[in-house]
Structures are given as C-alpha cells and as structure tokens.
Short mmCIF file of C-alpha atoms in Angstrom, two decimals:
data_model
loop_
_atom_site.label_atom_id
_atom_site.label_comp_id
_atom_site.label_asym_id
_atom_site.label_seq_id
_atom_site.Cartn_x
_atom_site.Cartn_y
_atom_site.Cartn_z
CA MET A 1 104.94 81.08 56.50
CA ASP A 2 102.16 79.59 54.29
CA LEU A 3 100.26 81.97 51.99
CA THR A 4 97.22 82.96 54.11
CA ASP A 5 99.68 83.81 56.37
CA ILE A 6 101.68 86.23 54.24
CA ILE A 7 98.63 87.68 52.66
CA VAL A 8 97.38 88.71 56.42
CA LYS A 9 100.00 89.99 57.50
CA SER A 10 100.82 91.93 54.04
CA GLU A 11 96.95 93.28 54.54
CA GLU A 12 97.57 94.02 58.33
CA LYS A 13 101.11 95.85 57.31
CA TYR A 14 99.39 98.07 54.10
CA ILE A 15 95.70 97.45 53.77
CA SER A 16 94.81 100.43 56.10
CA SER A 17 96.98 103.34 55.01
CA VAL A 18 97.10 102.60 51.08
CA GLU A 19 93.52 102.48 51.19
CA SER A 20 93.78 106.70 53.03
CA PHE A 21 95.96 107.43 50.56
CA PHE A 22 93.42 105.86 47.83
CA LEU A 23 90.61 108.01 49.77
CA GLU A 24 92.61 111.41 49.85
CA LYS A 25 93.88 110.92 46.33
CA TRP A 26 90.42 109.52 44.78
CA GLY A 27 88.73 113.04 46.32
CA GLU A 28 85.51 114.32 44.13
CA THR A 29 86.02 111.89 41.34
CA LYS A 30 83.33 111.15 39.79
CA LEU A 31 83.97 107.43 37.96
CA TRP A 32 82.49 104.83 39.96
CA SER A 33 83.60 102.21 38.10
CA HIS A 34 87.07 103.06 39.28
CA ASP A 35 86.71 103.48 42.50
CA LEU A 36 87.80 102.09 46.02
CA SER A 37 85.86 98.87 45.36
CA HIS A 38 87.14 98.51 42.03
CA HIS A 39 90.61 98.02 43.79
CA ARG A 40 89.48 95.99 46.81
CA ARG A 41 87.97 93.59 43.94
CA VAL A 42 90.70 93.37 41.78
CA TRP A 43 92.95 92.34 44.94
CA ASN A 44 90.62 90.40 46.27
CA TYR A 45 90.74 88.20 43.04
CA ALA A 46 94.54 88.47 42.63
CA LYS A 47 94.89 86.04 45.59
CA GLU A 48 92.76 83.92 44.32
CA LEU A 49 95.36 83.79 41.13
CA LEU A 50 97.87 83.64 44.95
CA GLN A 51 96.90 79.82 44.97
CA TYR A 52 96.80 78.56 41.49
CA ILE A 53 101.22 79.57 42.14
CA ASP A 54 105.06 79.06 43.28
CA ILE A 55 104.01 81.15 46.89
CA PRO A 56 106.14 83.86 45.06
CA GLY A 57 106.87 85.39 48.84
CA ARG A 58 105.68 88.41 51.09
CA LEU A 59 107.52 90.90 49.20
CA PHE A 60 106.12 90.31 46.43
CA ILE A 61 103.00 89.65 47.90
CA GLU A 62 103.14 93.49 48.97
CA LYS A 63 104.21 94.68 45.94
CA LEU A 64 100.99 93.08 44.35
CA LEU A 65 98.22 94.56 47.58
CA ILE A 66 99.87 97.79 46.39
CA ALA A 67 99.12 97.13 42.64
CA CYS A 68 95.73 96.39 42.95
CA TYR A 69 95.14 98.87 45.28
CA LEU A 70 96.47 101.54 42.90
CA HIS A 71 96.84 100.68 39.59
CA ASP A 72 93.95 103.12 38.77
CA ILE A 73 94.87 105.84 40.77
CA GLY A 74 95.77 107.44 38.27
CA MET A 75 92.42 107.70 36.69
CA ALA A 76 91.68 110.76 39.29
CA ILE A 77 93.82 113.38 37.02
CA ASP A 78 93.11 111.45 33.48
CA GLN A 79 90.39 109.05 32.91
CA ARG A 80 92.20 107.94 29.07
CA GLU A 81 93.22 104.59 28.32
CA LYS A 82 97.13 105.29 29.12
CA HIS A 83 96.48 106.37 33.00
CA GLY A 84 99.50 103.75 34.72
CA ILE A 85 101.74 106.95 34.07
CA HIS A 86 99.97 109.09 36.29
CA SER A 87 99.58 105.97 38.49
CA LYS A 88 102.76 105.27 39.38
CA LYS A 89 103.48 108.70 40.03
CA PHE A 90 100.58 108.48 42.84
CA CYS A 91 102.46 105.11 43.94
CA GLU A 92 105.88 106.90 43.84
CA SER A 93 104.08 109.51 46.66
CA PHE A 94 102.98 106.33 48.55
CA LEU A 95 105.96 104.83 48.48
CA LEU A 96 107.82 107.47 50.05
CA ASN A 97 105.51 108.23 52.25
CA LYS A 98 105.65 104.58 53.79
CA SER A 99 109.89 105.72 53.78
CA ILE A 100 110.04 103.25 50.75
CA ASP A 101 112.81 104.06 48.03
CA PRO A 102 111.01 103.99 44.61
CA ALA A 103 113.68 102.49 43.02
CA ASP A 104 113.97 99.34 45.14
CA TYR A 105 110.43 98.83 43.65
CA ALA A 106 110.97 99.79 40.67
CA ASP A 107 109.43 96.08 39.51
CA LEU A 108 106.21 97.31 40.79
CA LEU A 109 106.17 100.59 39.24
CA GLU A 110 106.41 99.12 36.25
CA ALA A 111 103.64 96.64 36.78
CA ILE A 112 101.75 99.93 37.75
CA GLU A 113 102.50 101.82 34.72
CA ASN A 114 101.82 99.07 32.52
CA HIS A 115 98.61 97.77 33.41
CA ASP A 116 96.89 99.61 30.92
CA ASN A 117 97.92 97.60 27.67
CA LYS A 118 95.37 96.04 27.15
CA GLU A 119 95.77 95.16 23.45
CA TYR A 120 97.99 91.94 25.59
CA ILE A 121 101.20 92.24 22.81
CA GLU A 122 104.50 91.40 25.09
CA PHE A 123 104.85 92.41 28.52
CA PRO A 124 107.74 94.56 28.64
CA VAL A 125 108.76 92.50 32.21
CA SER A 126 109.78 89.57 32.42
CA SER A 127 107.88 89.63 36.04
CA ASN A 128 104.59 87.79 37.68
CA LEU A 129 103.66 90.74 38.72
CA LEU A 130 102.78 92.35 36.10
CA LEU A 131 100.56 89.54 35.00
CA LEU A 132 98.41 89.03 38.07
CA LEU A 133 98.07 92.30 37.81
CA SER A 134 96.39 92.54 34.80
CA VAL A 135 94.39 89.53 35.39
CA ALA A 136 93.09 90.13 38.48
CA ASP A 137 91.99 93.32 36.43
CA ASP A 138 90.75 91.99 33.53
CA LEU A 139 88.72 89.12 36.39
CA ASP A 140 86.49 92.79 37.03
CA ALA A 141 85.76 92.99 33.96
CA PHE A 142 83.06 89.99 34.10
CA GLY A 143 79.50 89.77 34.40
CA TYR A 144 76.89 92.14 35.63
CA THR A 145 79.37 95.28 37.51
CA GLY A 146 82.65 94.22 34.62
CA ILE A 147 79.94 95.66 31.96
CA LEU A 148 78.41 97.97 33.59
CA ARG A 149 82.53 99.03 34.48
CA TYR A 150 83.62 99.39 31.15
CA ALA A 151 80.11 101.35 29.94
CA ASP A 152 80.67 103.81 32.38
CA ILE A 153 84.48 104.46 31.49
CA TYR A 154 83.71 104.36 27.66
CA MET A 155 80.80 106.95 28.54
CA GLN A 156 82.88 108.40 30.52
CA ARG A 157 85.78 108.59 27.06
CA GLY A 158 83.21 109.93 24.32
CA VAL A 159 81.90 106.64 23.21
CA SER A 160 78.88 106.96 21.46
CA GLN A 161 75.94 104.32 22.55
CA ASP A 162 76.17 103.46 18.92
CA ASN A 163 79.59 101.29 19.05
CA LEU A 164 78.92 101.00 22.68
CA GLY A 165 78.40 97.38 22.83
CA ARG A 166 80.44 96.44 20.64
CA MET A 167 83.20 97.88 22.10
CA VAL A 168 82.35 96.47 25.33
CA LEU A 169 82.03 93.11 23.69
CA GLU A 170 86.00 93.44 22.09
CA ASN A 171 87.24 94.38 25.63
CA SER A 172 85.86 91.45 27.41
CA GLU A 173 86.61 89.27 24.78
CA LYS A 174 90.77 90.32 24.85
CA ARG A 175 90.57 90.23 28.65
CA PHE A 176 89.26 86.69 28.93
CA ARG A 177 91.55 85.58 26.32
CA ASN A 178 94.76 87.22 28.55
CA PHE A 179 92.75 85.42 31.14
CA GLU A 180 93.21 81.68 29.40
CA LYS A 181 96.24 82.30 27.99
CA ALA A 182 97.40 83.54 32.04
CA PHE A 183 96.15 79.74 33.48
CA MET A 184 95.21 77.81 30.59
CA GLY A 185 97.89 75.13 31.98
CA ILE A 186 95.44 75.35 35.34
CA PRO A 187 92.57 73.32 35.71
CA LYS A 188 90.77 74.64 38.41
#
C-alpha cells in the first residue's frame, strides 16, 4: 500500500469522528485562530511533510492525524501557552470513546502534551510524531493567516499592542528555524 492509500484509509477511519469530537468539545469557544480550520490546515501540512520521509506505516499516520486534530483542543478550556496537558486529556477521552487503550498510544499523547514547547529545546521523545506535529503546526504560523492567528492568540493572552509585532516576529522566527533544522536535508 502506498502513502496516498494509507492516508486515504486513515482519513476514512478517523476524520469524521475526530472532527465531530473536536466540534463537540470546542463548543462556543471564541478563538478563531485555533478553531477546526487551523487543525485541518495542520493535517494538510503534515500530509505534505510525509512525502519527504520514509513511509512510517499506517498506525503512525493515524496517530499523526489524531494529533493534528487534537493538539490544540485544550485551548477550549485554557488558552495559555502550556495548553498541551489539557489537549492530552481530551485525546485520552477520544481514544477511550474509540475503545482504544491510551497506554497503547503513549507516543501520541506525549506529542500532544509537548507540542506547545516552542522554545525548541530538545524534544522529550525520540519520535518523529512530535517532530512532524510540531513542524506542521509551525507551518500554519506563516503568511497572512499565520500572522493574524498569532496576533489573535497574543491579544487573548493580554499582550499589549506595543509588544504585539515584536512577539509575532519572534514567534515566526523560532518556528522557521525549527522547520529549517528539521527539514534542511531535503532540498525541496
């Protein structure tokens, strides 16, 4: 089975249920920068990145899909920088609803919990799951949409207008350096 087939099968298996779960838990949260459209874009970036690594197998891709859709769901209850712990708890609930033992998906839960480490100090796991999730999430911080997304979240966090531009630029620079570091060996 080639990569495209694995992705299609994974999407058939999970997209509907993970999007429904997201919408149910997100509820009336007023944070457009991290709504379902952000998570869809992150998944699309992840699918592009998968083209440049060895095909890791169907289970890895299913975990990556779930991670892309649930990494920021914790912002429904906590919009601070360290929201990953809440996202992890929501993901555990999703897995249990699918009759999946969360212990069997420890790497997924660890990636979701730690994706919000944007200082890019060594990742706490040696898995490509966290790396791909982090880079796909980073890619959604660029361009017009990305800059507006970060202006929105920083304003939600009470950052003053005087500091807003500087913080958005610093955030973008860190994310771009992480992308370069992770994929510098791939000319495309």
